[in-house]
PDB file of C-alpha atoms and ligand atoms in Angstrom:
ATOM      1  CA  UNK A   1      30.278  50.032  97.233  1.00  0.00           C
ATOM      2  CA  UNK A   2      33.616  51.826  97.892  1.00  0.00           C
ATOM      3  CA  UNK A   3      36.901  50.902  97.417  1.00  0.00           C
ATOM      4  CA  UNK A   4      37.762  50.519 101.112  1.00  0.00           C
ATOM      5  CA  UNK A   5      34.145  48.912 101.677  1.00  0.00           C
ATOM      6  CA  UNK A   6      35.353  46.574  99.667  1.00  0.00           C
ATOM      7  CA  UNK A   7      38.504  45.727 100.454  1.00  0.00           C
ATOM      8  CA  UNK A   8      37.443  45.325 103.828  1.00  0.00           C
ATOM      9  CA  UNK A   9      35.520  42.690 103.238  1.00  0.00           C
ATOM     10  CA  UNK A  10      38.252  40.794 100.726  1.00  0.00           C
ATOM     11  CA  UNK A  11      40.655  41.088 103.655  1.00  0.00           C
ATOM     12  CA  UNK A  12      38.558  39.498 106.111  1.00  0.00           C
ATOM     13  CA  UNK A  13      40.149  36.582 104.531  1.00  0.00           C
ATOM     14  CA  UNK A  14      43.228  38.020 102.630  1.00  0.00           C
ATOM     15  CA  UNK A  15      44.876  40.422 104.732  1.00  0.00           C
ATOM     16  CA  UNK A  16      47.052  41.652 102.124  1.00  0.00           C
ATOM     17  CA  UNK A  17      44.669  41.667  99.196  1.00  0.00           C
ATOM     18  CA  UNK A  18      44.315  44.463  96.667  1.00  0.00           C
ATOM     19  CA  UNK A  19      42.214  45.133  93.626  1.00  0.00           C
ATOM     20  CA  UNK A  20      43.577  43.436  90.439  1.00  0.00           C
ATOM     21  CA  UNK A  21      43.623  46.949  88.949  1.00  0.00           C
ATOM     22  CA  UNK A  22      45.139  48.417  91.693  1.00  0.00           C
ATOM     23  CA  UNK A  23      47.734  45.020  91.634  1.00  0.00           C
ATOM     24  CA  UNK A  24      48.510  46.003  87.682  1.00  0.00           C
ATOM     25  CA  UNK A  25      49.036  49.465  87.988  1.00  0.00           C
ATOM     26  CA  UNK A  26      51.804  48.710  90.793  1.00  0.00           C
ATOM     27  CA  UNK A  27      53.190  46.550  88.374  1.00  0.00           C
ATOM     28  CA  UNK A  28      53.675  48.645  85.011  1.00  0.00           C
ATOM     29  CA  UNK A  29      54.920  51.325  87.652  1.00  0.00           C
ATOM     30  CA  UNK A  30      57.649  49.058  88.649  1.00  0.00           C
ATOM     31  CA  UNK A  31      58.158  48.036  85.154  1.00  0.00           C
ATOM     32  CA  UNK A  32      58.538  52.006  83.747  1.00  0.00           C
ATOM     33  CA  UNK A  33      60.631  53.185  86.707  1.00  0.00           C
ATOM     34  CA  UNK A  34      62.601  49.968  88.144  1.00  0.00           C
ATOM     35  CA  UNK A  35      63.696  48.279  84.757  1.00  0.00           C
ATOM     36  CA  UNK A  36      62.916  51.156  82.041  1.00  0.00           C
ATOM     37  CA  UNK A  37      60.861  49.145  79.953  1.00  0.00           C
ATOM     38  CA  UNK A  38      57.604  50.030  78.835  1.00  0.00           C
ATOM     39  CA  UNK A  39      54.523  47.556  78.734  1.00  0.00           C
ATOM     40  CA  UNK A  40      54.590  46.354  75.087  1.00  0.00           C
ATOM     41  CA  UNK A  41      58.517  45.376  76.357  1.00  0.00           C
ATOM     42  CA  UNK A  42      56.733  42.694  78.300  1.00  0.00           C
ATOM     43  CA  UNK A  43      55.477  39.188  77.220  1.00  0.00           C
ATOM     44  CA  UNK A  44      52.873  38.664  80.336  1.00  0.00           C
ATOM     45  CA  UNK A  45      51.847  34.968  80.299  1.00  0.00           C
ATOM     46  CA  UNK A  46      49.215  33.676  82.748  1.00  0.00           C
ATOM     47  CA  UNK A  47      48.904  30.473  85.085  1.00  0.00           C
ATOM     48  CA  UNK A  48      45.052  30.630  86.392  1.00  0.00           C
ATOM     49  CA  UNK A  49      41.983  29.041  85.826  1.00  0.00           C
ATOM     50  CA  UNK A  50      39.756  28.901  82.956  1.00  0.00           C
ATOM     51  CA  UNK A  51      36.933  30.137  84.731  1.00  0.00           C
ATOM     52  CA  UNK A  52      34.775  32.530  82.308  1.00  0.00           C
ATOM     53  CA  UNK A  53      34.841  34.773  85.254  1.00  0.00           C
ATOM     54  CA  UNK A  54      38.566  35.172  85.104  1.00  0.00           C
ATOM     55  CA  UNK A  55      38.126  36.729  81.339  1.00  0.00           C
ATOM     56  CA  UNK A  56      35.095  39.322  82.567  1.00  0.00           C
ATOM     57  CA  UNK A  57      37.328  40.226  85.339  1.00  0.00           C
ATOM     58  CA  UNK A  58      40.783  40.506  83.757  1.00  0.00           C
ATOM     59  CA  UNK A  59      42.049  44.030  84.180  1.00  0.00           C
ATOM     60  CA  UNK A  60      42.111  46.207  81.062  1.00  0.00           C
ATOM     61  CA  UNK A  61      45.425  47.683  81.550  1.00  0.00           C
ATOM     62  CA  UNK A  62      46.849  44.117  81.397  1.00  0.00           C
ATOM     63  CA  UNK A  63      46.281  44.671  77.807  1.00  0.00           C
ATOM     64  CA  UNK A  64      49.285  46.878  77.321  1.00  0.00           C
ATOM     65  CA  UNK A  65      51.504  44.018  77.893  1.00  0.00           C
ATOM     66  CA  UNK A  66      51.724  41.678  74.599  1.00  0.00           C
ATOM     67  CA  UNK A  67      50.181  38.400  75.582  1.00  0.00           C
ATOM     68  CA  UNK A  68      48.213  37.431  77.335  1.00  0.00           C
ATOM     69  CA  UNK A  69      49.593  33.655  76.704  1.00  0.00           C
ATOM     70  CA  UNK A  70      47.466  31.031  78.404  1.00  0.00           C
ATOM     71  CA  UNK A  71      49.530  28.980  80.650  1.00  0.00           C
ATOM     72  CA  UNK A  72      46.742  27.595  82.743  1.00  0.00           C
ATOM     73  CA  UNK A  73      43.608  25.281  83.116  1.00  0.00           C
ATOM     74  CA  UNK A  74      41.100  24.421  86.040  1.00  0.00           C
ATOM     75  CA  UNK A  75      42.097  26.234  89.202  1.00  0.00           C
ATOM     76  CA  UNK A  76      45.321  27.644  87.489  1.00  0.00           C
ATOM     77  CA  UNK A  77      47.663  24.783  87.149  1.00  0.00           C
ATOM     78  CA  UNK A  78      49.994  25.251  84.557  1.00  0.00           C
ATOM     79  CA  UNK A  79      48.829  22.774  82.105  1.00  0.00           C
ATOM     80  CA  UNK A  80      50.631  23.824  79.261  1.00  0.00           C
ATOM     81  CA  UNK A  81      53.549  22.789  80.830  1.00  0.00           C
ATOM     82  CA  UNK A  82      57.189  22.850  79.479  1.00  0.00           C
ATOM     83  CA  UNK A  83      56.144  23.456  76.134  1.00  0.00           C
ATOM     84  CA  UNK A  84      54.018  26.162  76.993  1.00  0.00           C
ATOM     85  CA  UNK A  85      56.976  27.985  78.991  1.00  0.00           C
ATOM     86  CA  UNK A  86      59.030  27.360  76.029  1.00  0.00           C
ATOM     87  CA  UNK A  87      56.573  28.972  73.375  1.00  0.00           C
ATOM     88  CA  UNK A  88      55.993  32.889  75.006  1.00  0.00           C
ATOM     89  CA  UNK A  89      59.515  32.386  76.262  1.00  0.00           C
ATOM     90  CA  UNK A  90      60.867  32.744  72.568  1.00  0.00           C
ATOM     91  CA  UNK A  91      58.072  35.023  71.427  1.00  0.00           C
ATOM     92  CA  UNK A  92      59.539  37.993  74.167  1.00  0.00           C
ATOM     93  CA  UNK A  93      60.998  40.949  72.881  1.00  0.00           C
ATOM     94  CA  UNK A  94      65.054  40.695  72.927  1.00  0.00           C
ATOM     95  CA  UNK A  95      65.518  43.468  75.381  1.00  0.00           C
ATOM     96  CA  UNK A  96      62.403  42.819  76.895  1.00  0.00           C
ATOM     97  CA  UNK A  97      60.773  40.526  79.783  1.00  0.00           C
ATOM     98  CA  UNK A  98      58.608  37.600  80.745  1.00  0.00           C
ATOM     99  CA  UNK A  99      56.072  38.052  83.528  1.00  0.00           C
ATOM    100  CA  UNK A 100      54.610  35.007  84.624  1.00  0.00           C
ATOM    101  CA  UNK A 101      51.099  35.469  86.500  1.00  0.00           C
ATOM    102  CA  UNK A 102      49.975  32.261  88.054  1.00  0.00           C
ATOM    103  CA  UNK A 103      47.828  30.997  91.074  1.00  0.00           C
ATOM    104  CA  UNK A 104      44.440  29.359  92.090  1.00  0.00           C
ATOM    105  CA  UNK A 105      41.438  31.508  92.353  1.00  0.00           C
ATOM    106  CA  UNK A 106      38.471  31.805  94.447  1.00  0.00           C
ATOM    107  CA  UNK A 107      35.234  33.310  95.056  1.00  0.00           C
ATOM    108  CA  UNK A 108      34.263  35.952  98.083  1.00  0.00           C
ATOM    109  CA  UNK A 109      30.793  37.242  97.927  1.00  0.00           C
ATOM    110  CA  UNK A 110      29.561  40.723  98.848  1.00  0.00           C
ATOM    111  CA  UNK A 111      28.456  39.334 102.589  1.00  0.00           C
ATOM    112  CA  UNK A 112      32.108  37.398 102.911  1.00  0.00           C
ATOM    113  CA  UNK A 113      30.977  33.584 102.078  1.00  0.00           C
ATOM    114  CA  UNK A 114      34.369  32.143 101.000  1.00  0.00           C
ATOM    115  CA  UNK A 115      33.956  29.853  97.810  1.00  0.00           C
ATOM    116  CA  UNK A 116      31.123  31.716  95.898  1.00  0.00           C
ATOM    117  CA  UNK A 117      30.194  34.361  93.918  1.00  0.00           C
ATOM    118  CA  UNK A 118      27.301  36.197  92.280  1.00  0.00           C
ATOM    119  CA  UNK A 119      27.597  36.189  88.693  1.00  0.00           C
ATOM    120  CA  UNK A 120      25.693  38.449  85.968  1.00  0.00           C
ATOM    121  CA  UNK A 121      22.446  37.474  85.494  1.00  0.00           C
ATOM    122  CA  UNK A 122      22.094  35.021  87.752  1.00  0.00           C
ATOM    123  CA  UNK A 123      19.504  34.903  90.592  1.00  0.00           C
ATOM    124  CA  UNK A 124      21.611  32.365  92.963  1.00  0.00           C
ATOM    125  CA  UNK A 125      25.343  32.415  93.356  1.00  0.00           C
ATOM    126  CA  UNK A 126      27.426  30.044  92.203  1.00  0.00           C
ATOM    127  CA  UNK A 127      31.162  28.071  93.173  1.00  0.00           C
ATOM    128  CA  UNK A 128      34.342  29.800  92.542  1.00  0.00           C
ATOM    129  CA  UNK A 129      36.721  28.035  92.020  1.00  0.00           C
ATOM    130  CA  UNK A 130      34.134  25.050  90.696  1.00  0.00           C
ATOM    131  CA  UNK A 131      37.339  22.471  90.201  1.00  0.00           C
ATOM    132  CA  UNK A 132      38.516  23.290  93.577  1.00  0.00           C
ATOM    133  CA  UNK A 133      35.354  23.596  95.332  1.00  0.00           C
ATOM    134  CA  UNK A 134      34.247  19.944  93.902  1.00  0.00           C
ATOM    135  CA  UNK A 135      37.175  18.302  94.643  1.00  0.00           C
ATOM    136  CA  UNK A 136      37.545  19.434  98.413  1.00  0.00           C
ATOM    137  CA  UNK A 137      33.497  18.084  98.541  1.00  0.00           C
ATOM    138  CA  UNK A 138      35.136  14.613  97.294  1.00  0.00           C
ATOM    139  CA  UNK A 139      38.298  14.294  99.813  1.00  0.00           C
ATOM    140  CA  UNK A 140      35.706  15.059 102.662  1.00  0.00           C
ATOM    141  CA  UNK A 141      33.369  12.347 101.497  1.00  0.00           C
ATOM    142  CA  UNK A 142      35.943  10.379 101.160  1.00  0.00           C
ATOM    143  CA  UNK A 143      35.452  10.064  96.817  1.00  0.00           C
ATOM    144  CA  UNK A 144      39.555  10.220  95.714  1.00  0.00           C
ATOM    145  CA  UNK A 145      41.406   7.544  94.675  1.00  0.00           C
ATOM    146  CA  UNK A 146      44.983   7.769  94.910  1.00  0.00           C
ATOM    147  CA  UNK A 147      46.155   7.382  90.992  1.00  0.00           C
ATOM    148  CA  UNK A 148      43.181   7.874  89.513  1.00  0.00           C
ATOM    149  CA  UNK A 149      43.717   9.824  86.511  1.00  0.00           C
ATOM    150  CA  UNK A 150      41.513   9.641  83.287  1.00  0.00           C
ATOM    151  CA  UNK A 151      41.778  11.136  79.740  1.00  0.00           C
ATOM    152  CA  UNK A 152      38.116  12.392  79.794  1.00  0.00           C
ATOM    153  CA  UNK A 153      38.433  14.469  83.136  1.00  0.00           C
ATOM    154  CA  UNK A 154      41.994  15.042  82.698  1.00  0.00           C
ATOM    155  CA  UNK A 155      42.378  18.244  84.619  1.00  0.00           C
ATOM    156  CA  UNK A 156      40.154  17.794  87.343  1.00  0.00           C
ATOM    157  CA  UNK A 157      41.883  14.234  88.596  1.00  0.00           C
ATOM    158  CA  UNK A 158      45.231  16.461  88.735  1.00  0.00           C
ATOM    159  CA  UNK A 159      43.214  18.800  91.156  1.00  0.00           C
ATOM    160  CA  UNK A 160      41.793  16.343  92.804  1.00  0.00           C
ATOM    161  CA  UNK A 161      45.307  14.282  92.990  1.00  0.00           C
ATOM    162  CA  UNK A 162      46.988  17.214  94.740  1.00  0.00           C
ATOM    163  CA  UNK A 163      44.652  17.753  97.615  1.00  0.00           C
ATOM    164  CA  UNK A 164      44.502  13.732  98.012  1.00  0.00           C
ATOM    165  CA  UNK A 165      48.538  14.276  98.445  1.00  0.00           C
ATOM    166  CA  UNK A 166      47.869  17.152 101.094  1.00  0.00           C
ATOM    167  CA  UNK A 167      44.662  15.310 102.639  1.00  0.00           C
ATOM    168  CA  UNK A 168      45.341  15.741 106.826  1.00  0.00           C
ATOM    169  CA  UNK A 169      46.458  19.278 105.968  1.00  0.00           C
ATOM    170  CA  UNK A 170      43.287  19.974 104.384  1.00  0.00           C
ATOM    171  CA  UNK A 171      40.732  18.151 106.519  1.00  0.00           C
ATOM    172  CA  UNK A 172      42.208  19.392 109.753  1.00  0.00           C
ATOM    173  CA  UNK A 173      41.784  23.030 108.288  1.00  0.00           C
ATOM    174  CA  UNK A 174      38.816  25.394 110.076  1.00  0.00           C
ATOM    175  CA  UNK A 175      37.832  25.973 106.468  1.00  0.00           C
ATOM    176  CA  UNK A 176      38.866  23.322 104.095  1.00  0.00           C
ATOM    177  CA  UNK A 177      38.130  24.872 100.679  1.00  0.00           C
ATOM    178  CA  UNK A 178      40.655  28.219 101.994  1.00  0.00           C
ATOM    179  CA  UNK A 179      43.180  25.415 102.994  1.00  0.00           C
ATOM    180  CA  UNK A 180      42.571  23.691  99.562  1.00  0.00           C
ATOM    181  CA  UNK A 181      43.211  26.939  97.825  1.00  0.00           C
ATOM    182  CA  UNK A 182      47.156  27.178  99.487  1.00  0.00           C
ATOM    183  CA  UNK A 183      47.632  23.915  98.584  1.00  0.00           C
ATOM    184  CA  UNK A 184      46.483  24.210  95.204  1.00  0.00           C
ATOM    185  CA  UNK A 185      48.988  27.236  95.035  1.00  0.00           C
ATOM    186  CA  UNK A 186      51.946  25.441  96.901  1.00  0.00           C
ATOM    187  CA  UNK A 187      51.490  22.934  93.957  1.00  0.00           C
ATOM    188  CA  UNK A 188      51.475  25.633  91.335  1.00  0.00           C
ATOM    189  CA  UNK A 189      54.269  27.604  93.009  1.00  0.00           C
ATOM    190  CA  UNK A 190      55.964  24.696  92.644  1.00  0.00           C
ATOM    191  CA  UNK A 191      55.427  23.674  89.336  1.00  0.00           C
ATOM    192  CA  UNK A 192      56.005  26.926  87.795  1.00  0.00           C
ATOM    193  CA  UNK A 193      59.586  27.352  89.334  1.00  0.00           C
ATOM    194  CA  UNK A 194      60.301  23.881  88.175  1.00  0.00           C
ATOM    195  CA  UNK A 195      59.459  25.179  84.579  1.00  0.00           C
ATOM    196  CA  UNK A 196      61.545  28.758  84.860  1.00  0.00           C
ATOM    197  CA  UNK A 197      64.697  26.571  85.862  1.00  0.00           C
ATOM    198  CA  UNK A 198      63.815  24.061  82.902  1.00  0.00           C
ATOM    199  CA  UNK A 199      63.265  27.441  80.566  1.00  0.00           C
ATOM    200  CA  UNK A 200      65.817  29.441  77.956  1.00  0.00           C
ATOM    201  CA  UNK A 201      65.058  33.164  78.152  1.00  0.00           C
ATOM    202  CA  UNK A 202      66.501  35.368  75.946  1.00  0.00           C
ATOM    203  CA  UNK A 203      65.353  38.489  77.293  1.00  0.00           C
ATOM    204  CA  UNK A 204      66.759  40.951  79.909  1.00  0.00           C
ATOM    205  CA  UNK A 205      64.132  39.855  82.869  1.00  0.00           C
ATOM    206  CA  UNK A 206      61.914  37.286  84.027  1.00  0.00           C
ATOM    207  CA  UNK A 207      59.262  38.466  86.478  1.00  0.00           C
ATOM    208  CA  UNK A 208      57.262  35.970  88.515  1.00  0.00           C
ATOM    209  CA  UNK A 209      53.993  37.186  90.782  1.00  0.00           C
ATOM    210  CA  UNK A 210      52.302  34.138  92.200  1.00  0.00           C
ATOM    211  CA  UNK A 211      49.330  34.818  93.997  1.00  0.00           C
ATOM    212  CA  UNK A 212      45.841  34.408  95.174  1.00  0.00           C
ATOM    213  CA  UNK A 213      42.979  35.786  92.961  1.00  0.00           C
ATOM    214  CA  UNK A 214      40.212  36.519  94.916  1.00  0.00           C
ATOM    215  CA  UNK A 215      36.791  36.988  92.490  1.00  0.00           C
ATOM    216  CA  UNK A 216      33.663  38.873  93.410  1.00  0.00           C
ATOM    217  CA  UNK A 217      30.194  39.820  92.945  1.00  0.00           C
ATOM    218  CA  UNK A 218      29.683  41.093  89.302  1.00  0.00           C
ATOM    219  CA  UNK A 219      29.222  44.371  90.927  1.00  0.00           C
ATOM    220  CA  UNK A 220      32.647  43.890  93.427  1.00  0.00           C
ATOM    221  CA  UNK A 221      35.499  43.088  91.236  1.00  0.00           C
ATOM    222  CA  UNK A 222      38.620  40.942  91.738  1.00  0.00           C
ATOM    223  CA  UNK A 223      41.181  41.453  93.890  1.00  0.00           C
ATOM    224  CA  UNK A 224      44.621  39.928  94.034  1.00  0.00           C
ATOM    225  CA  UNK A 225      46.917  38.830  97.087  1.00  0.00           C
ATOM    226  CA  UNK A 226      50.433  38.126  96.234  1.00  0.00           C
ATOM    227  CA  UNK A 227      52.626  35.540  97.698  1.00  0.00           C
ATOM    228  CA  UNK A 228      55.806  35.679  95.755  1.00  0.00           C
ATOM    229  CA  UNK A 229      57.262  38.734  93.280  1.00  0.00           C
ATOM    230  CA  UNK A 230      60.457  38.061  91.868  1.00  0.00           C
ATOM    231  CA  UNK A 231      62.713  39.705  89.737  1.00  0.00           C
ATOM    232  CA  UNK A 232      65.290  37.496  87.867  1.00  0.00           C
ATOM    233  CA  UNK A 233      68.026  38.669  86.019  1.00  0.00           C
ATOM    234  CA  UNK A 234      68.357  36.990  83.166  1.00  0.00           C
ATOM    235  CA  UNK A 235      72.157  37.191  82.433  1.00  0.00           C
ATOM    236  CA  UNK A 236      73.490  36.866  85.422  1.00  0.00           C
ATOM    237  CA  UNK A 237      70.866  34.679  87.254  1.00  0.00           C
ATOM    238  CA  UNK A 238      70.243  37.122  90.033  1.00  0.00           C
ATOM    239  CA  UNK A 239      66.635  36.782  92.024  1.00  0.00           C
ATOM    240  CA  UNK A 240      65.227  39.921  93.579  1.00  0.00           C
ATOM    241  CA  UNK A 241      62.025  40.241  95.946  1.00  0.00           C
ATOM    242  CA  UNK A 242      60.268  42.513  94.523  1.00  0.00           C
ATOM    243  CA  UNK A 243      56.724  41.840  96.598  1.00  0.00           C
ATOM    244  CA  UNK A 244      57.124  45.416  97.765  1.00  0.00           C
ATOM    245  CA  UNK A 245      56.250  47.051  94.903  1.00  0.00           C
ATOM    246  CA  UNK A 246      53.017  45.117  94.637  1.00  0.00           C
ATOM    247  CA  UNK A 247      51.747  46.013  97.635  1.00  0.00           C
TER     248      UNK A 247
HETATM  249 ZN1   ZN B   1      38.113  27.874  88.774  1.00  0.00          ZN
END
């Protein structure tokens, strides 16, 4: 299918969606010719979910960065927390920069069903983002239990604890899982600036993109639509929109 077939689909949904490939290019672009730093300069580190999918999927060229460093776990949240900032944030290049990648993901199928994709080798689709998907089937049947937290399903109960925070917003929605997705990346958005100002960088730049990655049909790709790009100055604290360049 082409490019623009595609993409017209994705955008049914994500107005503002690109490919992934198309999303990385942009950004070691804006890395070569904005700061003057070349891709092994930057310590990429990224916030999204474990989903095997998300490792087929991951764009080649992201390679050129050093890293990847794992940030996330189900749906993207940055379990790793402070500890996990702290770790790629002292492995970075002195004269280099951090780029933080984080947000929820979810599946779009070649004929536009939201939640779902086909995956290789299967004969039926399957859920995308599983954690998500799940836990919006329990707040509408009413499953979640405020607190409920356990060591064996760790992850998950945080999932499910942060749509159970944002339940009217979510159940009111046309399409709850979509709805569950922004809230799952408000939460992440969140977190992940809460961790930058918690953070010592030693480097020349900190980049954040936080965004929504759309997965596909084996055959489709993944496709990536941003919600924030900023460029932060280490030294003098300075915070730049840089969602331009991504688009
Ligand atoms: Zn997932």
């Amino acid at each position: 299918m082409l490019k623009k077939e595609r993409l017209k689909i994705i955008r049914q949904w994500y107005p503002n969606a690109i490919t992934t490939i198309d999303s990385v290019n942009k950004l070691i672009d804006f890395v070569e010719e904005k700061l003057d730093l070349e891709p092994s300069q930057i310590m990429l580190a990224d916030s999204i979910c474990s989903d095997d999918v998300n490792s087929i999927q991951y764009p080649a060229r992201a390679h050129e960065f050093l890293g990847p460093f794992k940030m996330g776990g189900l749906d993207g949240y940055p379990f790793t927390g402070l500890t996990g900032m702290g770790a790629f944030a002292s492995h970075v290049p002195d004269d280099g920069a951090v780029l933080v990648y984080y947000g929820p993901h979810i599946g779009i199928t070649r004929s536009g069903a939201l939640g779902e994709i086909h995956r290789f080798g299967q004969h039926a689709n399957s859920g995308c983002c599983g954690a998500a998907k799940a836990a919006t089937a329990k707040l509408v049947n009413k499953q979640l239990t405020q607190g409920n937290v356990t060591e064996l399903d760790y992850q998950m109960n945080i999932i499910e604890q942060i749509l159970l925070a944002q339940k009217d917003r979510i159940l009111s929605a046309k399409t709850p899982l979509f709805e569950a997705t922004e809230v799952i990346y408000d939460a992440i958005d969140k977190r992940i600036l809460e961790l930058v100002s918690k953070t010592t960088y030693k480097c020349k730049y900190v980049i954040l993109v936080g965004a929504i990655l759309i997965n596909s049909d084996t055959d489709m790709g993944s496709f990536n639509a941003v919600k924030r790009a900023n460029l932060i100055t280490v030294g003098t604290g300075e915070k730049r929109d840089i969602a331009s360049a991504l688009v």
